[in-house]
CSV table of C-alpha atoms in Angstrom, one decimal:
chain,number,residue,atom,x,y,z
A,13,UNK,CA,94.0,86.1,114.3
A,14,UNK,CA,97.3,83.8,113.9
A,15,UNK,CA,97.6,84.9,110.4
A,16,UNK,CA,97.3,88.7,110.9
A,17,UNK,CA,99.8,88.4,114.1
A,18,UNK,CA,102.4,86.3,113.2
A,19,UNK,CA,102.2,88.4,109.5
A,20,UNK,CA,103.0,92.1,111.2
A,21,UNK,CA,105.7,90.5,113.5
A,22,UNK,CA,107.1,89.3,110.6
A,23,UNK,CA,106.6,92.8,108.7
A,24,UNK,CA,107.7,94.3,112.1
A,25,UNK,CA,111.1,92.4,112.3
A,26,UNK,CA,111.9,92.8,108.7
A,27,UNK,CA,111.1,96.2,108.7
A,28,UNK,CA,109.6,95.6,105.4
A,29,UNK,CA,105.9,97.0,104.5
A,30,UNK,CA,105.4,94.8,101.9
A,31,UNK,CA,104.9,91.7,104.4
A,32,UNK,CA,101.7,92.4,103.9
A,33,UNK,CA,102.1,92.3,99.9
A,34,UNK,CA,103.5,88.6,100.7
A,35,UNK,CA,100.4,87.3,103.0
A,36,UNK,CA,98.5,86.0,100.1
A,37,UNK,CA,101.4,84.0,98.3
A,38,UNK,CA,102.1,82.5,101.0
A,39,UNK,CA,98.6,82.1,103.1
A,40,UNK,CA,96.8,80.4,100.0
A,41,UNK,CA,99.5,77.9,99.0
A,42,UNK,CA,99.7,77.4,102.6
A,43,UNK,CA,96.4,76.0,102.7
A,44,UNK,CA,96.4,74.2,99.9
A,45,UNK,CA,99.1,72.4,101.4
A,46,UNK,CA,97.9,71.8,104.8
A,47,UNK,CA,94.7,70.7,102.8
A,48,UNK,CA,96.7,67.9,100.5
A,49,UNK,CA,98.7,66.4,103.7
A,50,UNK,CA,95.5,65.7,105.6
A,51,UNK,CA,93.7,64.1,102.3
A,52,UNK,CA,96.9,62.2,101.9
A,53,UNK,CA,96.4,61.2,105.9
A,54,UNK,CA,92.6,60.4,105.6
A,55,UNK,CA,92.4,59.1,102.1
A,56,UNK,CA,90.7,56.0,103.5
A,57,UNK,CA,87.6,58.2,103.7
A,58,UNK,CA,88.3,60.9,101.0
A,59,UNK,CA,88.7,58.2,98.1
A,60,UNK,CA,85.1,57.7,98.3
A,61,UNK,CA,84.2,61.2,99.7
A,62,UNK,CA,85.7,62.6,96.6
A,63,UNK,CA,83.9,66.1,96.6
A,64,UNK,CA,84.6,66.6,99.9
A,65,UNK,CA,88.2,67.1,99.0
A,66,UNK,CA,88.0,71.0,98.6
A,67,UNK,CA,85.8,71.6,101.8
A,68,UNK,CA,88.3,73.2,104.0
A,69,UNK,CA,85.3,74.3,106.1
A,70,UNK,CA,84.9,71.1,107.0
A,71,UNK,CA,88.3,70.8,109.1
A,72,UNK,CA,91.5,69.0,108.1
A,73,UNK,CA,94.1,71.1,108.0
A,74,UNK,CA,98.2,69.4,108.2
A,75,UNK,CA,100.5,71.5,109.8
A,76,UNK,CA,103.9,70.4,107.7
A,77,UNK,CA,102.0,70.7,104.4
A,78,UNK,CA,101.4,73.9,105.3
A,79,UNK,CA,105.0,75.2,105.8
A,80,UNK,CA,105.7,73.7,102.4
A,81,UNK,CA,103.1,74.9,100.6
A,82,UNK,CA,104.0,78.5,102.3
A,83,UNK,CA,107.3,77.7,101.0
A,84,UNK,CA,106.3,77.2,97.8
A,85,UNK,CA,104.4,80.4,97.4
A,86,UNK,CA,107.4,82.6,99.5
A,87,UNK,CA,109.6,80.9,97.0
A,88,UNK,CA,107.3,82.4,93.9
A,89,UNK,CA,106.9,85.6,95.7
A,90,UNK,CA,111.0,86.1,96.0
A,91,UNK,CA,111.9,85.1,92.4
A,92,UNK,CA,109.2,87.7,91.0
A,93,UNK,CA,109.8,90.7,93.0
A,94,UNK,CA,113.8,89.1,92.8
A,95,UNK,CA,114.1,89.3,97.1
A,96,UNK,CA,116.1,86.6,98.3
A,97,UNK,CA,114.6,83.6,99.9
A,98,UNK,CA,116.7,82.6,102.6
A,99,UNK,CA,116.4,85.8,103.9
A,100,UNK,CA,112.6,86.0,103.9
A,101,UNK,CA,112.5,82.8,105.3
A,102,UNK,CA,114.3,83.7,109.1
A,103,UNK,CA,111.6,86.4,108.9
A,104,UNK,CA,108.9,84.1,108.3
A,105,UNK,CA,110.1,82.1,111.1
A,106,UNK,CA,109.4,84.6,113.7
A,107,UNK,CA,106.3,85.2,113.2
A,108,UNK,CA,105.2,81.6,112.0
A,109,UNK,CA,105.3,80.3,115.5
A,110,UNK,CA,102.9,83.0,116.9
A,111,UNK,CA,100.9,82.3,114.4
A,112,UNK,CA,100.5,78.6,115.2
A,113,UNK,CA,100.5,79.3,119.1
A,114,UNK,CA,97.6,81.6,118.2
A,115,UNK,CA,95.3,79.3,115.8
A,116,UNK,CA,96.0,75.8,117.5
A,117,UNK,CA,93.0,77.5,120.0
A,118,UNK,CA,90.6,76.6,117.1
A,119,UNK,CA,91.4,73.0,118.5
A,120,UNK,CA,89.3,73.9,121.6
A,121,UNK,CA,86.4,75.5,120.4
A,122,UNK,CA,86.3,72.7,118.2
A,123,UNK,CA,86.8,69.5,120.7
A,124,UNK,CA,89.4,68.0,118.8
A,125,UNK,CA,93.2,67.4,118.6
A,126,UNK,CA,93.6,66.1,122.4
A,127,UNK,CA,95.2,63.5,123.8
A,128,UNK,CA,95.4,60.0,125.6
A,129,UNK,CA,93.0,60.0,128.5
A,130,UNK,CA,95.0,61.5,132.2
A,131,UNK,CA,93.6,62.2,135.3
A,132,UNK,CA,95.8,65.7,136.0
A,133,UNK,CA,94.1,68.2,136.7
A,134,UNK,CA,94.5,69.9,133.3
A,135,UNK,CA,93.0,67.4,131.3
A,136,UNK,CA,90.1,68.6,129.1
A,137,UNK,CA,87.2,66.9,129.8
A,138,UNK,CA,85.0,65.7,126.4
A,139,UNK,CA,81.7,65.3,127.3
A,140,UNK,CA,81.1,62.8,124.3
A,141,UNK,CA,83.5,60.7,125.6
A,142,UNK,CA,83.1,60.8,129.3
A,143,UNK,CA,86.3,61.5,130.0
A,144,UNK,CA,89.4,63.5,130.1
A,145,UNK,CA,92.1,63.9,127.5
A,146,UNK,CA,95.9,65.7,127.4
A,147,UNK,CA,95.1,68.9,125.5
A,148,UNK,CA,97.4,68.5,123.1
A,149,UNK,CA,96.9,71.8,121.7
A,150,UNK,CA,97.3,73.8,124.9
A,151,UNK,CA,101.1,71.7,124.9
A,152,UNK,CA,101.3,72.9,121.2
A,153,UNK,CA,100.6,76.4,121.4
A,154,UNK,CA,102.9,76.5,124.9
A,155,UNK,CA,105.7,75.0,122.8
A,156,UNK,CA,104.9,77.4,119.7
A,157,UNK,CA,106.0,80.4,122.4
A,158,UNK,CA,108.9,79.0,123.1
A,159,UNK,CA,110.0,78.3,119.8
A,160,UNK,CA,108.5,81.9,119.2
A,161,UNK,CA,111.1,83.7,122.1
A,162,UNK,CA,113.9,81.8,120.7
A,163,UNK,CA,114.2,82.6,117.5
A,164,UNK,CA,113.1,86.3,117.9
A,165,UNK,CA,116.5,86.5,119.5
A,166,UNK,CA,117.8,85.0,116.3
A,167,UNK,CA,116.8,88.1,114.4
A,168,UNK,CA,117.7,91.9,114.8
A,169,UNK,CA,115.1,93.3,117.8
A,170,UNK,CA,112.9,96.5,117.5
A,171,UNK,CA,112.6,98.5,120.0
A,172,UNK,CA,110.6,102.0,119.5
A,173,UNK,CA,111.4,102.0,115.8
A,174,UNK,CA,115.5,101.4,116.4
A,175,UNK,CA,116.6,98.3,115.3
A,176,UNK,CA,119.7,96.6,117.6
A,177,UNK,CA,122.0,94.7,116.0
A,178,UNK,CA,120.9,90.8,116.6
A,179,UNK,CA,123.4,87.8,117.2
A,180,UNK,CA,125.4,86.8,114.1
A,181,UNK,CA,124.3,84.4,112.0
A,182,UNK,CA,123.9,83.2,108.0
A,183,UNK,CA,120.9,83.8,106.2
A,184,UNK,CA,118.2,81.0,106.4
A,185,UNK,CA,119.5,79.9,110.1
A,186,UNK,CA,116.7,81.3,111.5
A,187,UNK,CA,114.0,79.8,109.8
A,188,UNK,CA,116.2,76.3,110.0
A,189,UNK,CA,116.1,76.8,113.8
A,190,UNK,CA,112.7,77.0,113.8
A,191,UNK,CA,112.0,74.1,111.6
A,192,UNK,CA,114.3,71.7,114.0
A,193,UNK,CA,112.7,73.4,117.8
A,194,UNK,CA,108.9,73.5,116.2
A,195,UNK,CA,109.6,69.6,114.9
A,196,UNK,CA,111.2,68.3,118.1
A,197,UNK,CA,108.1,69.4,120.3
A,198,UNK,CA,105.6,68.2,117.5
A,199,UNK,CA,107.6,64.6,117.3
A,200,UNK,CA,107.3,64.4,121.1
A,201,UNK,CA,103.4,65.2,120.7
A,202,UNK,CA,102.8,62.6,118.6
A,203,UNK,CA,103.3,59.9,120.8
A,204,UNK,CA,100.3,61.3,122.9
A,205,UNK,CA,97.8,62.0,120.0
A,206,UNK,CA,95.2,58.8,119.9
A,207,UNK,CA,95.4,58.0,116.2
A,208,UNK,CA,99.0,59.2,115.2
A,209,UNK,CA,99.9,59.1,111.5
A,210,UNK,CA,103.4,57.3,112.0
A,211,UNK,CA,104.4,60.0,108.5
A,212,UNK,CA,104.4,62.5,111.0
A,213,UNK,CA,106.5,61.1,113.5
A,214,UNK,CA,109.0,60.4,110.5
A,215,UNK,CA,108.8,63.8,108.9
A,216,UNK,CA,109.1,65.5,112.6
A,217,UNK,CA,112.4,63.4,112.9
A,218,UNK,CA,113.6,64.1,109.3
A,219,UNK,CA,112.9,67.8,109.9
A,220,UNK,CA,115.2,67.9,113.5
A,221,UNK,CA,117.6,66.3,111.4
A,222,UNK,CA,118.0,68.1,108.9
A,223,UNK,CA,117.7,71.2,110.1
A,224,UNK,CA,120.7,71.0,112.7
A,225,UNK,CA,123.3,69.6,110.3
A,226,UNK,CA,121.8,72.7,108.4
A,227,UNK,CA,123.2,74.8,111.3
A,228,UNK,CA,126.0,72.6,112.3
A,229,UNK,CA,127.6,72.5,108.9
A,230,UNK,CA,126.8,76.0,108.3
A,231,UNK,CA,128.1,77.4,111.8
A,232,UNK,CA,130.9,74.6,112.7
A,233,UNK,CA,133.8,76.7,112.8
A,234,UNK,CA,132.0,79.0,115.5
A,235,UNK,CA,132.8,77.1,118.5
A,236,UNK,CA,131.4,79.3,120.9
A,237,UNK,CA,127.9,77.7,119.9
A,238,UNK,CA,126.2,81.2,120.2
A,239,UNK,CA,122.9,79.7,118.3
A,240,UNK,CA,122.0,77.7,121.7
């Protein structure tokens, strides 16, 4: 359901029917990269649960392996079909977010990805435990909106077909302004998730770096700072 939504907001925005055509280079990469980052995370157990590797069905999915393996595949896409990355990217950013604040519901169904233990009120209770935990996918997926209404205002807006001229802005801003809101709320996260893998607090921090001196260095002279 995240995949198919976040894919025609995307198509939607760019006003480009072949976002569909682009769902598959970027989808399967995708989770071949999510799938490597979590190996790479649990290879404690995987190096002796070698044929396990492959079994996706079994869970173990890593969020930032899968923006670069969808980055990978976009990047393939653009050079055959000779579209410009940068480009696709800001309108992969809008709908990327919905996407994530869609699918990070998995997490409940499936009992997993909460917390430290809190008594508010909004705590999911885990019965095998006894007790209950921050739902740190409900924060996720409320995050994922947000990041979602901000950078749709980064983009030209559709309205009954018409397209309205957006803010200004450089190719590839968008998608960097994603990259640095998304990683801020998921570097905050981690210090509430029970067995945090300290790579992704770095690569959360790297990633909020480097995406505002992309947008400071690239925006600098505009001193009105229209892009907050």
């Amino acid at each position: 359901a995240g995949i198919i939504m976040g894919t025609w907001v995307a198509g939607r925005v760019a006003h480009k029917k072949d976002a569909w055509d682009v769902l598959p280079w970027v989808v399967i990469p995708g989770v071949i990269g999510a799938r490597l980052y979590h190996v790479i995370d649990w290879w404690w157990y995987y190096r002796d649960h070698l044929s396990l590797i492959p079994a996706v069905w079994t869970g173990g999915l890593g969020i930032f392996g899968g923006i670069f393996g969808g980055i990978l595949g976009l990047w393939l896409w653009c050079r055959r079909h000779q579209q410009k990355l940068v480009e696709w990217l800001d309108f992969v950013a809008v709908g990327l977010p919905l996407g994530q604040a869609i699918g990070r519901w998995g997490n409940y169904f499936n009992q997993e990805l909460y917390g430290l233990k809190t008594d508010l009120p909004w705590g999911i209770y885990i019965q095998a435990a006894g007790a209950r935990f921050h739902p740190l996918f409900a924060y996720e997926s409320l995050w994922d909106l947000v990041v979602f209404a901000v950078v749709s205002l980064r983009l030209p807006r559709f309205h009954s077909g018409q397209v309205r001229s957006g803010p200004a802005g450089r190719s590839g801003d968008v998608f960097a302004l994603y990259l640095g809101l998304y990683s801020l709320g998921r570097f905050g996260l981690e210090w509430l998730r029970l067995e945090s893998w300290p790579v992704n607090k770095i690569i959360s921090l790297g990633l909020v770096v480097l995406s505002w001196i992309w947008l400071w260095t690239r925006n600098k002279r505009n001193l009105s700072f229209s892009w907050f």
